[in-house]
Amino acid sequence: MTLSELEKKFIAARQKAIACDFDRLNDVQLNAALTTQGPLLLLAGAGSGKTTVLINRIANLLKYGCGSDSEYVPPDISEEDVSFLETYVASRSREGIRNSEFGIWNDSMNDARMRVLDLCAVDPVEPWRIIAITFTNKAAGEMKHRLEAMLGSSAGDIWAMTFHSACSRILRRDIDKLGYERSFTIYDTSDTSALMKRIMKDLAIEERDLHHKSILGYISRAKDAMTTSYEFFAEAEKANDFRRKMIARAYTEYEERMRASNALDFDDLILLTVRLFGEHPDILQHYQKRFKYVLVDEYQDTNNLQYLLASALADGHGNICVVGDDDQSIYKFRGATIANIMSFESHFKGARVIRLEQNYRSTGYILNAANDVIRNNVGRKGKTLWTENSPGIKPQMHVVDDERDEALFVADKVVTSMAEGRNWSDHAILYRMNAQSNQFETALKRAGVPYRVIGGTGFYERAEIKDMLAYLCVIQNPRDDVRILRIINDPPRGIGGTTIGRLTQLALETERPVFDIVRDAHKHESLKSASARLHSFADMIDDLRDLADSLPLDELYDVLLNRTGYIKMLEEKDLIENISRIENVRELKTNIISFINENGGTLFDFLSETALYTDNDRDDYDSDRVNLMTMHSAKGLEFDTVFLVGAEEGVFPGIRAMGDPTEIEEERRLCYVAMTRAMRSLYLISAKQRMLFGKTSSAKPSRFVREIDTDNLEIHDPRGFLNRLDDDKPDNFSYEPADDFTAYRTPPPSARKPKKTNVSLHSEFRIPNSEFKKGDMIEHTAFGRGLITGMEFGGGDALVEIAFDEVGTKRFMLGTTARYLSIVKSAEN
């Protein structure tokens, strides 16, 4: 149908009027927010504001529907309507606001906006018809918060959640169609590890021959390929592969025990949802009809099952928008496949691609350096980040002697930066392997610098919290053998390892849940001696299950603590560490109450949410401490100053990636991610030799550093080490030695030995070549003025205690800290 001139003018005016609501977006972001129909791939570079685009795109869908890119025109449209929209657009522009001709709009803008909404909205969508899938609960929470701030409480009806949370909700409604009970339990990684270890013991598979994590990895990959345990076993038999046969036996046993426990692992949540859709088309049609718009964040991190799920949901209306960056695909080891984003246009016919390339995070030099690295990858769609930010300072590459020098250098730079007015938390130390954190922790401790290691034990991973959650899980689902065996003798009830072994054996032989055997202990000759203790445990669980139907969740938790005697057990042990364990057990009630207030959910809902927490949801980034983490953990974060350490061949890229172009490209993407975390300052550090895992090896700088054009990199190589490395040296990489690093070199071994002295070790003793002593008033570079209140000596160094005016008392190793101190008033004066 040919549009009339009036209709064309109306469509153009409508688009401009809708765009007025999103005038804070740049042109490309605006295009993405206003593109509503059909498949859309947003290639969002690091720091390009992808979350902002998603939020505004959802707001547009809720308010205007497809009005921004629809050719629909109301039949009664008039020239006056077009004129009104054009005048409205002019009034919203800066020029229009300055023009008194449009002053009337400032007084009646609300009425004008209501008319704009009536004229511009085309099939606006209800909130519950949008599903926005993220990878972490933290990201989903941020999306919900920002949507509610923009749209009000109605935004709460949007399905903004993780893949696993969405699937858990779908399965809770219909999993019985697959033969499971709706009260299923979700096993996290520690639960599946415990189950697999038990299976390996029963099958006589030794950890030294086949690690339990390796078996679970094979199972995860098999599930992602939708390969059942029986199919996996048949393939192993056909190939006559003994190792894969062992894995197949463990996989088969794992599936049978999970099914008997009515339990699902994280892979099952998505696998069974895909199966449910495939085997029950009516259920799939229900969700296809419900969700008119499907949005998926971090699409480059999706695996095969996640692709199948998203495409199935979108197949109803064809409106799928995915946001991702092929240059940030770094989770192949978790099963992510870059092919999903690379082949999006072939998977979804008629797809449009919009590139978000303007970076709002980093300076120009940092982006140029990152672009220099990533352009060496062949498997990418291609884009170049740019910014209107200042060029800033060039990234710096420093050569150090070894891993100790590296740690000293970083600690010194952090303290200096802090003295310039930045916070500790503005700094991130990124490494390839967790083992590298050791030297940095030591150096930061000695310098009195507060730090956190991201990826440590989270609240829900603490043993005492997992114990309490295990009790709640058993109350919800007594068929959960893993949790039953965790708590049956915790607190101690005289149910020892021999009895537990007999329980598990009887459960296997009779193909019944462990809890059923516990209830019927008196019927089994081998359990008669422990039957009274087992019956007591069973009665307690049954009583708690009865109370769960009538008591609020927080009150049930109080009864649970009392009946189990868990806190009493911790109090009786009277260990210092048990104080924090008791606090954690009680703090769980706070989480329960918060959950009830926010969600009003059931015990099942609470357990599902806690089981689906990821590492990234658990880490606390709010306190003011230096951040230590792997490069993988840094994805999605940003810091003023980033130290990319261990930039050496064999460390980064890792030795396992050598010789494999595909693996090297993934490592290069990881480097790109690490570099683009930096907002203002970026340091890349290479050691000439490094001790890892007890072995010292010489090294040469990472190829990724050498891929950076020296126009974008400042090189500090005090002794000309780089000039002696001729192989693989790019033509444009010229080394200019600098002489600014002597302060950070570790003294040679002879200089580290304590010097002999006849002075006794008392409070007035001075370390050789040190002018500091107890009673001195000093000034610290970062902490300000303080008084030295104590010194303890040994090993050629001194532990110094300083009472600072502003930050309280701190303790340092003087050998590390002396460079930051100056005497304001000597005790001798």
mmCIF file of C-alpha atoms in Angstrom, residues 67-362:
data_model
loop_
_atom_site.group_PDB
_atom_site.id
_atom_site.type_symbol
_atom_site.label_atom_id
_atom_site.label_comp_id
_atom_site.label_asym_id
_atom_site.label_seq_id
_atom_site.Cartn_x
_atom_site.Cartn_y
_atom_site.Cartn_z
ATOM 1 C CA GLY A 67 5.053 3.242 17.246
ATOM 2 C CA SER A 68 8.684 4.259 16.661
ATOM 3 C CA ASP A 69 9.187 1.976 13.644
ATOM 4 C CA SER A 70 5.668 1.120 12.493
ATOM 5 C CA GLU A 71 4.006 2.319 9.291
ATOM 6 C CA TYR A 72 0.569 2.061 10.852
ATOM 7 C CA VAL A 73 -1.378 5.338 10.641
ATOM 8 C CA PRO A 74 -4.726 5.895 12.434
ATOM 9 C CA PRO A 75 -7.514 6.312 9.875
ATOM 10 C CA ASP A 76 -8.655 9.671 11.250
ATOM 11 C CA ILE A 77 -5.276 11.400 11.270
ATOM 12 C CA SER A 78 -5.310 15.078 10.284
ATOM 13 C CA GLU A 79 -2.969 17.887 9.258
ATOM 14 C CA GLU A 80 -3.600 19.426 12.668
ATOM 15 C CA ASP A 81 -2.314 16.239 14.377
ATOM 16 C CA VAL A 82 0.873 16.393 12.329
ATOM 17 C CA SER A 83 1.283 20.084 13.099
ATOM 18 C CA PHE A 84 0.777 19.403 16.801
ATOM 19 C CA LEU A 85 3.502 16.721 16.846
ATOM 20 C CA GLU A 86 5.913 18.924 14.915
ATOM 21 C CA THR A 87 5.298 21.820 17.324
ATOM 22 C CA TYR A 88 5.738 19.471 20.296
ATOM 23 C CA VAL A 89 9.085 18.252 18.919
ATOM 24 C CA ALA A 90 10.227 21.829 18.390
ATOM 25 C CA SER A 91 9.216 22.745 21.933
ATOM 26 C CA ARG A 92 11.286 19.885 23.346
ATOM 27 C CA SER A 93 14.410 20.941 21.498
ATOM 28 C CA ARG A 94 16.819 23.426 23.051
ATOM 29 C CA GLU A 95 16.114 25.954 20.340
ATOM 30 C CA GLY A 96 12.376 25.606 20.917
ATOM 31 C CA ILE A 97 12.634 26.053 24.681
ATOM 32 C CA ARG A 98 14.599 29.249 24.177
ATOM 33 C CA ASN A 99 11.925 30.553 21.813
ATOM 34 C CA SER A 100 9.129 32.284 23.741
ATOM 35 C CA GLU A 101 6.777 31.314 20.907
ATOM 36 C CA PHE A 102 6.609 27.869 22.528
ATOM 37 C CA GLY A 103 6.419 29.050 26.125
ATOM 38 C CA ILE A 104 2.860 27.828 26.394
ATOM 39 C CA TRP A 105 4.164 24.247 26.201
ATOM 40 C CA ASN A 106 6.067 24.643 29.447
ATOM 41 C CA ASP A 107 2.799 25.391 31.279
ATOM 42 C CA SER A 108 0.726 22.614 29.726
ATOM 43 C CA MET A 109 3.335 19.987 28.985
ATOM 44 C CA ASN A 110 1.426 17.233 30.791
ATOM 45 C CA ASP A 111 -1.621 17.703 28.577
ATOM 46 C CA ALA A 112 0.606 17.802 25.538
ATOM 47 C CA ARG A 113 2.334 14.587 26.525
ATOM 48 C CA MET A 114 -0.985 12.808 27.006
ATOM 49 C CA ARG A 115 -2.011 13.767 23.493
ATOM 50 C CA VAL A 116 1.421 12.714 22.180
ATOM 51 C CA LEU A 117 0.920 9.335 23.822
ATOM 52 C CA ASP A 118 -2.526 8.931 22.242
ATOM 53 C CA LEU A 119 -1.169 9.801 18.789
ATOM 54 C CA CYS A 120 2.120 7.873 18.967
ATOM 55 C CA ALA A 121 1.404 4.619 20.816
ATOM 56 C CA VAL A 122 0.875 1.626 18.550
ATOM 57 C CA ASP A 123 0.020 -1.587 20.405
ATOM 58 C CA PRO A 124 1.927 -0.807 23.651
ATOM 59 C CA VAL A 125 2.865 -4.021 25.410
ATOM 60 C CA GLU A 126 1.948 -5.071 28.943
ATOM 61 C CA PRO A 127 4.940 -5.511 31.328
ATOM 62 C CA TRP A 128 4.279 -9.220 31.874
ATOM 63 C CA ARG A 129 4.658 -9.835 28.133
ATOM 64 C CA ILE A 130 8.356 -8.933 28.200
ATOM 65 C CA ILE A 131 11.098 -11.326 29.310
ATOM 66 C CA ALA A 132 14.591 -9.896 29.765
ATOM 67 C CA ILE A 133 17.169 -12.594 30.478
ATOM 68 C CA THR A 134 20.498 -11.869 32.146
ATOM 69 C CA PHE A 135 23.319 -14.055 33.453
ATOM 70 C CA THR A 136 23.459 -12.975 37.113
ATOM 71 C CA ASN A 137 20.863 -12.126 39.729
ATOM 72 C CA LYS A 138 22.832 -8.950 40.377
ATOM 73 C CA ALA A 139 22.358 -7.816 36.763
ATOM 74 C CA ALA A 140 18.675 -8.763 36.870
ATOM 75 C CA GLY A 141 18.242 -6.813 40.112
ATOM 76 C CA GLU A 142 19.906 -3.745 38.651
ATOM 77 C CA MET A 143 17.636 -3.938 35.600
ATOM 78 C CA LYS A 144 14.511 -4.201 37.768
ATOM 79 C CA HIS A 145 15.629 -1.296 39.946
ATOM 80 C CA ARG A 146 16.290 0.975 36.984
ATOM 81 C CA LEU A 147 13.051 0.006 35.267
ATOM 82 C CA GLU A 148 11.023 0.717 38.406
ATOM 83 C CA ALA A 149 12.783 4.084 38.804
ATOM 84 C CA MET A 150 11.792 4.968 35.232
ATOM 85 C CA LEU A 151 8.373 3.315 34.943
ATOM 86 C CA GLY A 152 7.040 2.811 38.453
ATOM 87 C CA SER A 153 5.794 -0.349 40.169
ATOM 88 C CA SER A 154 4.336 -1.845 36.978
ATOM 89 C CA ALA A 155 7.886 -2.670 35.908
ATOM 90 C CA GLY A 156 7.904 -5.367 38.587
ATOM 91 C CA ASP A 157 5.763 -7.548 36.321
ATOM 92 C CA ILE A 158 8.527 -7.799 33.714
ATOM 93 C CA TRP A 159 10.314 -11.155 33.758
ATOM 94 C CA ALA A 160 13.771 -9.643 34.355
ATOM 95 C CA MET A 161 15.739 -12.644 35.584
ATOM 96 C CA THR A 162 18.488 -15.135 34.838
ATOM 97 C CA PHE A 163 18.120 -18.121 32.512
ATOM 98 C CA HIS A 164 18.043 -20.414 35.538
ATOM 99 C CA SER A 165 15.473 -18.359 37.446
ATOM 100 C CA ALA A 166 13.165 -18.197 34.430
ATOM 101 C CA CYS A 167 13.435 -21.941 33.860
ATOM 102 C CA SER A 168 12.878 -22.663 37.546
ATOM 103 C CA ARG A 169 9.631 -20.679 37.394
ATOM 104 C CA ILE A 170 8.495 -22.466 34.229
ATOM 105 C CA LEU A 171 9.342 -25.908 35.607
ATOM 106 C CA ARG A 172 7.642 -25.276 38.910
ATOM 107 C CA ARG A 173 4.389 -24.991 36.981
ATOM 108 C CA ASP A 174 4.765 -27.974 34.644
ATOM 109 C CA ILE A 175 7.696 -30.230 35.566
ATOM 110 C CA ASP A 176 5.261 -32.952 36.595
ATOM 111 C CA LYS A 177 4.676 -33.467 32.854
ATOM 112 C CA LEU A 178 8.233 -34.855 32.754
ATOM 113 C CA GLY A 179 7.729 -37.172 35.722
ATOM 114 C CA TYR A 180 9.249 -34.960 38.422
ATOM 115 C CA GLU A 181 7.499 -33.516 41.447
ATOM 116 C CA ARG A 182 6.993 -29.755 41.563
ATOM 117 C CA SER A 183 8.800 -29.585 44.896
ATOM 118 C CA PHE A 184 12.120 -30.323 43.189
ATOM 119 C CA THR A 185 15.429 -29.335 44.799
ATOM 120 C CA ILE A 186 18.173 -27.404 43.001
ATOM 121 C CA TYR A 187 21.747 -28.604 43.531
ATOM 122 C CA ASP A 188 24.542 -26.049 43.314
ATOM 123 C CA THR A 189 28.115 -26.901 42.340
ATOM 124 C CA SER A 190 29.146 -28.009 45.835
ATOM 125 C CA ASP A 191 26.130 -30.327 46.047
ATOM 126 C CA THR A 192 26.847 -31.935 42.684
ATOM 127 C CA SER A 193 30.504 -32.324 43.658
ATOM 128 C CA ALA A 194 29.518 -34.103 46.883
ATOM 129 C CA LEU A 195 27.182 -36.423 44.980
ATOM 130 C CA MET A 196 29.777 -37.224 42.324
ATOM 131 C CA LYS A 197 32.435 -38.011 44.930
ATOM 132 C CA ARG A 198 30.035 -40.458 46.563
ATOM 133 C CA ILE A 199 29.256 -42.065 43.208
ATOM 134 C CA MET A 200 32.941 -42.410 42.380
ATOM 135 C CA LYS A 201 33.535 -44.107 45.707
ATOM 136 C CA ASP A 202 30.704 -46.555 45.032
ATOM 137 C CA LEU A 203 31.981 -47.251 41.506
ATOM 138 C CA ALA A 204 35.609 -47.545 42.681
ATOM 139 C CA ILE A 205 36.760 -44.659 40.458
ATOM 140 C CA GLU A 206 39.846 -43.014 41.920
ATOM 141 C CA GLU A 207 40.286 -39.217 41.879
ATOM 142 C CA ARG A 208 43.875 -39.673 40.732
ATOM 143 C CA ASP A 209 42.587 -41.494 37.642
ATOM 144 C CA LEU A 210 39.637 -39.229 36.906
ATOM 145 C CA HIS A 211 38.861 -36.040 38.832
ATOM 146 C CA HIS A 212 35.260 -35.532 39.893
ATOM 147 C CA LYS A 213 35.202 -32.048 38.346
ATOM 148 C CA SER A 214 36.328 -33.540 35.042
ATOM 149 C CA ILE A 215 33.437 -36.012 35.087
ATOM 150 C CA LEU A 216 30.958 -33.242 35.926
ATOM 151 C CA GLY A 217 32.402 -31.214 33.038
ATOM 152 C CA TYR A 218 31.757 -34.082 30.609
ATOM 153 C CA ILE A 219 28.216 -34.412 31.950
ATOM 154 C CA SER A 220 27.584 -30.686 31.558
ATOM 155 C CA ARG A 221 28.806 -30.703 27.957
ATOM 156 C CA ALA A 222 26.723 -33.792 27.210
ATOM 157 C CA LYS A 223 23.607 -32.129 28.578
ATOM 158 C CA ASP A 224 24.305 -28.998 26.563
ATOM 159 C CA ALA A 225 24.389 -31.224 23.464
ATOM 160 C CA MET A 226 21.192 -32.937 24.756
ATOM 161 C CA THR A 227 23.027 -36.266 24.923
ATOM 162 C CA THR A 228 21.465 -38.593 27.505
ATOM 163 C CA SER A 229 23.568 -40.812 29.760
ATOM 164 C CA TYR A 230 22.476 -43.855 27.759
ATOM 165 C CA GLU A 231 23.485 -42.235 24.464
ATOM 166 C CA PHE A 232 26.799 -41.205 26.016
ATOM 167 C CA PHE A 233 27.385 -44.792 27.177
ATOM 168 C CA ALA A 234 26.525 -46.177 23.724
ATOM 169 C CA GLU A 235 29.038 -43.803 22.102
ATOM 170 C CA ALA A 236 31.736 -44.846 24.580
ATOM 171 C CA GLU A 237 30.999 -48.535 23.912
ATOM 172 C CA LYS A 238 31.170 -48.012 20.175
ATOM 173 C CA ALA A 239 34.512 -46.214 20.445
ATOM 174 C CA ASN A 240 35.742 -48.793 22.985
ATOM 175 C CA ASP A 241 37.105 -45.875 25.026
ATOM 176 C CA PHE A 242 37.735 -47.125 28.585
ATOM 177 C CA ARG A 243 37.966 -43.627 30.074
ATOM 178 C CA ARG A 244 34.703 -42.503 28.507
ATOM 179 C CA LYS A 245 33.087 -45.742 29.666
ATOM 180 C CA MET A 246 33.976 -44.847 33.262
ATOM 181 C CA ILE A 247 32.528 -41.371 32.739
ATOM 182 C CA ALA A 248 29.399 -42.911 31.185
ATOM 183 C CA ARG A 249 28.887 -45.164 34.214
ATOM 184 C CA ALA A 250 29.230 -42.182 36.540
ATOM 185 C CA TYR A 251 26.882 -40.114 34.328
ATOM 186 C CA THR A 252 24.239 -42.856 34.373
ATOM 187 C CA GLU A 253 24.458 -43.259 38.143
ATOM 188 C CA TYR A 254 24.425 -39.465 38.598
ATOM 189 C CA GLU A 255 21.219 -39.127 36.591
ATOM 190 C CA GLU A 256 19.505 -41.967 38.431
ATOM 191 C CA ARG A 257 20.369 -40.578 41.858
ATOM 192 C CA MET A 258 19.369 -37.039 40.889
ATOM 193 C CA ARG A 259 16.037 -38.342 39.621
ATOM 194 C CA ALA A 260 15.492 -40.419 42.780
ATOM 195 C CA SER A 261 16.179 -37.321 44.896
ATOM 196 C CA ASN A 262 13.830 -35.197 42.781
ATOM 197 C CA ALA A 263 16.780 -32.856 42.304
ATOM 198 C CA LEU A 264 18.006 -30.764 39.378
ATOM 199 C CA ASP A 265 21.404 -29.241 38.708
ATOM 200 C CA PHE A 266 21.874 -25.938 36.870
ATOM 201 C CA ASP A 267 22.119 -27.647 33.473
ATOM 202 C CA ASP A 268 18.917 -29.596 34.153
ATOM 203 C CA LEU A 269 16.941 -26.395 34.692
ATOM 204 C CA ILE A 270 17.488 -25.347 31.092
ATOM 205 C CA LEU A 271 17.646 -28.843 29.579
ATOM 206 C CA LEU A 272 14.320 -29.894 31.095
ATOM 207 C CA THR A 273 12.670 -26.629 30.064
ATOM 208 C CA VAL A 274 13.786 -27.208 26.472
ATOM 209 C CA ARG A 275 12.563 -30.811 26.732
ATOM 210 C CA LEU A 276 9.254 -29.631 28.186
ATOM 211 C CA PHE A 277 8.760 -27.275 25.243
ATOM 212 C CA GLY A 278 9.683 -29.984 22.754
ATOM 213 C CA GLU A 279 7.473 -32.700 24.214
ATOM 214 C CA HIS A 280 4.502 -30.496 25.085
ATOM 215 C CA PRO A 281 3.809 -27.984 22.275
ATOM 216 C CA ASP A 282 0.829 -26.578 24.165
ATOM 217 C CA ILE A 283 3.100 -25.416 26.983
ATOM 218 C CA LEU A 284 5.532 -23.855 24.510
ATOM 219 C CA GLN A 285 2.641 -22.079 22.787
ATOM 220 C CA HIS A 286 1.495 -20.724 26.137
ATOM 221 C CA TYR A 287 4.840 -18.984 26.710
ATOM 222 C CA GLN A 288 5.248 -17.960 23.079
ATOM 223 C CA LYS A 289 1.894 -16.250 23.262
ATOM 224 C CA ARG A 290 2.699 -14.710 26.620
ATOM 225 C CA PHE A 291 6.089 -13.220 25.706
ATOM 226 C CA LYS A 292 5.753 -10.811 22.831
ATOM 227 C CA TYR A 293 9.297 -9.497 23.307
ATOM 228 C CA VAL A 294 12.346 -11.533 24.276
ATOM 229 C CA LEU A 295 15.580 -9.771 25.284
ATOM 230 C CA VAL A 296 18.832 -11.568 26.098
ATOM 231 C CA ASP A 297 21.855 -9.833 27.628
ATOM 232 C CA GLU A 298 25.480 -11.073 27.281
ATOM 233 C CA TYR A 299 24.468 -13.208 24.304
ATOM 234 C CA GLN A 300 28.098 -14.057 23.518
ATOM 235 C CA ASP A 301 28.139 -16.124 26.732
ATOM 236 C CA THR A 302 25.205 -18.378 25.816
ATOM 237 C CA ASN A 303 25.569 -22.096 25.207
ATOM 238 C CA ASN A 304 23.574 -24.409 22.949
ATOM 239 C CA LEU A 305 20.704 -24.983 25.405
ATOM 240 C CA GLN A 306 20.351 -21.285 26.132
ATOM 241 C CA TYR A 307 20.186 -20.566 22.410
ATOM 242 C CA LEU A 308 17.493 -23.242 21.969
ATOM 243 C CA LEU A 309 15.487 -21.810 24.866
ATOM 244 C CA ALA A 310 15.669 -18.197 23.686
ATOM 245 C CA SER A 311 14.866 -19.058 20.071
ATOM 246 C CA ALA A 312 11.915 -21.241 21.153
ATOM 247 C CA LEU A 313 10.403 -18.422 23.219
ATOM 248 C CA ALA A 314 10.938 -15.892 20.423
ATOM 249 C CA ASP A 315 9.491 -18.118 17.731
ATOM 250 C CA GLY A 316 5.954 -17.010 18.513
ATOM 251 C CA HIS A 317 6.207 -13.289 17.665
ATOM 252 C CA GLY A 318 9.702 -13.177 16.175
ATOM 253 C CA ASN A 319 10.744 -10.255 18.355
ATOM 254 C CA ILE A 320 14.089 -11.161 19.865
ATOM 255 C CA CYS A 321 16.725 -8.613 20.799
ATOM 256 C CA VAL A 322 20.108 -9.896 21.941
ATOM 257 C CA VAL A 323 22.896 -7.748 23.338
ATOM 258 C CA GLY A 324 26.464 -8.933 23.287
ATOM 259 C CA ASP A 325 30.032 -8.435 22.181
ATOM 260 C CA ASP A 326 31.905 -11.120 20.275
ATOM 261 C CA ASP A 327 35.138 -9.475 21.443
ATOM 262 C CA GLN A 328 34.170 -10.258 25.059
ATOM 263 C CA SER A 329 33.349 -13.943 24.618
ATOM 264 C CA ILE A 330 35.597 -15.446 27.313
ATOM 265 C CA TYR A 331 33.628 -18.312 28.846
ATOM 266 C CA LYS A 332 34.295 -21.198 26.481
ATOM 267 C CA PHE A 333 35.434 -23.245 29.484
ATOM 268 C CA ARG A 334 31.883 -22.922 30.870
ATOM 269 C CA GLY A 335 30.326 -24.147 27.654
ATOM 270 C CA ALA A 336 29.666 -20.763 26.016
ATOM 271 C CA THR A 337 29.896 -20.816 22.246
ATOM 272 C CA ILE A 338 30.839 -17.713 20.294
ATOM 273 C CA ALA A 339 29.055 -19.266 17.306
ATOM 274 C CA ASN A 340 25.694 -18.107 18.722
ATOM 275 C CA ILE A 341 26.517 -14.445 18.271
ATOM 276 C CA MET A 342 28.644 -14.912 15.157
ATOM 277 C CA SER A 343 25.799 -16.660 13.316
ATOM 278 C CA PHE A 344 22.881 -14.672 14.720
ATOM 279 C CA GLU A 345 21.842 -13.382 11.300
ATOM 280 C CA SER A 346 21.677 -16.907 9.880
ATOM 281 C CA HIS A 347 19.743 -18.222 12.875
ATOM 282 C CA PHE A 348 17.203 -15.393 12.750
ATOM 283 C CA LYS A 349 16.337 -14.393 9.202
ATOM 284 C CA GLY A 350 15.893 -10.706 8.521
ATOM 285 C CA ALA A 351 17.914 -9.750 11.593
ATOM 286 C CA ARG A 352 19.269 -6.238 11.929
ATOM 287 C CA VAL A 353 22.645 -5.438 13.480
ATOM 288 C CA ILE A 354 23.400 -2.199 15.333
ATOM 289 C CA ARG A 355 26.911 -1.525 16.625
ATOM 290 C CA LEU A 356 27.363 0.443 19.847
ATOM 291 C CA GLU A 357 30.954 1.635 19.539
ATOM 292 C CA GLN A 358 31.080 4.849 21.560
ATOM 293 C CA ASN A 359 32.757 4.121 24.874
ATOM 294 C CA TYR A 360 31.887 6.201 27.944
ATOM 295 C CA ARG A 361 34.292 4.522 30.344
ATOM 296 C CA SER A 362 37.899 4.747 29.224
#
